[in-house]
Every structure is written in structure tokens, then in C-alpha cells.
Short mmCIF file of C-alpha atoms in Angstrom, two decimals:
data_model
loop_
_atom_site.label_atom_id
_atom_site.label_comp_id
_atom_site.label_asym_id
_atom_site.label_seq_id
_atom_site.Cartn_x
_atom_site.Cartn_y
_atom_site.Cartn_z
CA UNK A 1 -23.57 16.03 28.93
CA UNK A 2 -21.75 18.89 30.80
CA UNK A 3 -23.38 22.25 30.79
CA UNK A 4 -20.22 23.93 29.37
CA UNK A 5 -21.24 23.30 25.68
CA UNK A 6 -23.20 25.99 23.73
CA UNK A 7 -26.85 25.55 23.79
CA UNK A 8 -27.24 25.09 20.03
CA UNK A 9 -24.51 22.32 20.10
CA UNK A 10 -26.33 20.55 22.69
CA UNK A 11 -29.34 20.79 20.59
CA UNK A 12 -27.76 19.43 17.45
CA UNK A 13 -26.44 16.50 19.44
CA UNK A 14 -29.95 15.84 20.81
CA UNK A 15 -31.26 15.93 17.09
CA UNK A 16 -28.19 13.64 15.94
CA UNK A 17 -29.03 11.30 18.61
CA UNK A 18 -32.96 11.03 17.68
CA UNK A 19 -32.02 10.69 14.02
CA UNK A 20 -29.53 7.93 14.80
CA UNK A 21 -32.22 5.96 17.07
CA UNK A 22 -34.56 6.16 14.15
CA UNK A 23 -31.98 5.03 11.57
CA UNK A 24 -30.88 2.08 13.80
CA UNK A 25 -34.30 1.10 14.63
CA UNK A 26 -35.44 1.19 10.98
CA UNK A 27 -32.42 -0.18 9.28
CA UNK A 28 -30.59 -2.48 11.97
CA UNK A 29 -33.98 -3.69 13.65
CA UNK A 30 -32.62 -2.52 17.07
CA UNK A 31 -35.93 -2.06 19.17
CA UNK A 32 -34.34 -0.60 22.29
CA UNK A 33 -31.23 1.47 22.59
CA UNK A 34 -28.95 1.68 19.40
CA UNK A 35 -26.48 -1.02 18.08
CA UNK A 36 -22.63 -0.71 18.52
CA UNK A 37 -22.23 0.45 15.21
CA UNK A 38 -24.45 3.43 15.63
CA UNK A 39 -23.27 4.27 18.85
CA UNK A 40 -19.84 4.75 17.53
CA UNK A 41 -21.27 6.90 14.88
CA UNK A 42 -23.14 9.03 17.54
CA UNK A 43 -20.04 9.33 19.66
CA UNK A 44 -17.86 10.30 16.54
CA UNK A 45 -20.33 12.89 15.34
CA UNK A 46 -21.01 14.29 18.94
CA UNK A 47 -17.18 14.83 19.17
CA UNK A 48 -17.01 16.73 15.94
CA UNK A 49 -19.83 19.00 16.76
CA UNK A 50 -18.26 19.71 20.20
CA UNK A 51 -15.03 20.55 18.87
CA UNK A 52 -16.13 22.32 15.77
CA UNK A 53 -13.97 25.46 15.25
CA UNK A 54 -16.64 27.65 14.30
CA UNK A 55 -19.08 27.13 17.33
CA UNK A 56 -21.60 30.03 17.37
CA UNK A 57 -21.12 30.86 13.79
CA UNK A 58 -21.20 27.14 12.84
CA UNK A 59 -22.36 26.89 9.38
CA UNK A 60 -24.30 23.61 7.94
CA UNK A 61 -21.75 20.81 7.81
CA UNK A 62 -22.72 20.53 3.93
CA UNK A 63 -21.54 24.10 3.22
CA UNK A 64 -18.61 24.29 5.79
CA UNK A 65 -15.12 24.91 4.38
CA UNK A 66 -13.59 22.41 6.95
CA UNK A 67 -14.62 18.95 6.30
CA UNK A 68 -13.83 17.25 9.82
CA UNK A 69 -15.57 13.94 9.32
CA UNK A 70 -13.67 10.87 7.81
CA UNK A 71 -15.15 10.22 4.40
CA UNK A 72 -16.38 6.75 5.69
CA UNK A 73 -18.41 8.66 8.63
CA UNK A 74 -19.44 11.30 6.29
CA UNK A 75 -21.09 8.74 4.15
CA UNK A 76 -22.52 6.86 7.01
CA UNK A 77 -24.23 10.18 8.50
CA UNK A 78 -25.37 11.40 5.22
CA UNK A 79 -27.18 7.97 4.89
CA UNK A 80 -28.78 8.45 8.59
CA UNK A 81 -29.97 12.19 7.47
CA UNK A 82 -31.46 11.14 4.40
CA UNK A 83 -33.39 8.06 6.13
CA UNK A 84 -34.35 9.71 9.40
CA UNK A 85 -34.88 13.23 8.39
CA UNK A 86 -38.18 13.00 6.81
CA UNK A 87 -39.26 10.36 9.67
CA UNK A 88 -38.26 13.08 12.27
CA UNK A 89 -41.20 15.00 11.29
CA UNK A 90 -43.25 12.25 12.83
CA UNK A 91 -41.44 10.90 15.70
CA UNK A 92 -39.93 14.29 16.89
CA UNK A 93 -41.59 17.19 15.33
CA UNK A 94 -40.20 20.25 17.66
CA UNK A 95 -36.71 18.72 17.10
CA UNK A 96 -37.38 18.64 13.45
CA UNK A 97 -38.82 22.09 13.13
CA UNK A 98 -36.19 23.64 15.52
CA UNK A 99 -33.28 21.82 13.23
CA UNK A 100 -34.92 22.95 9.89
CA UNK A 101 -35.39 26.51 11.04
CA UNK A 102 -31.87 26.65 12.27
CA UNK A 103 -30.62 25.38 9.15
CA UNK A 104 -32.54 27.97 7.13
CA UNK A 105 -31.23 30.94 9.37
CA UNK A 106 -27.58 29.52 8.80
CA UNK A 107 -27.97 29.47 4.97
#
């Protein structure tokens, strides 16, 4: 990943990748790496974060006035977050804590 992205966007992408890995391993039984379907979702979500028009002032996606995800991808990422969110506390506690604190700050 090039270093020209804002630090919070890089952190969001890293958190998303961890969540998608947890989801893929649990739901798709993929033991190493991620399946092609989840890889497409990760690339799509990372691209959306990188091109977010709000950048530094990015609100939570659920509260954002601009819905940049296609409906099917939005449903998939919501499913990933519902499944992987609670598991992040055990697998990646520091990433999870940082993510939740950032969400609280953004409202």
C-alpha cells in the first residue's frame, strides 16, 4: 500500500482485512489467505475507503450521507462486520479497540 493515504484510511483498510480474514475462515472454512469472493470484497471496500470524498472528516459509513457501496456489496460487508466484529476482540484486540474508539469519536 503506498504511503500517500491518510493514516486513518490505512488503519481502516487493515481492520477491514482482518475482519474479512476472520469471516472467510469462519464462514468459508478457508484456512490460509482468503477466498476469491472475499478478496473481491476486500478490494472493493479498500477502494471505497481510499476514494471517500470526506477523507479526514469521514463519518461512520452507516451515518454517511453518501452511500458509495453497491447494495449487494453493502449487504456483504454488513454480514462480515456482524460476524467478525465480536471476534475481533479476541483475534485482534488492539485493532478492535482502536476501531471502536475511532467510531465513538466520529459519532
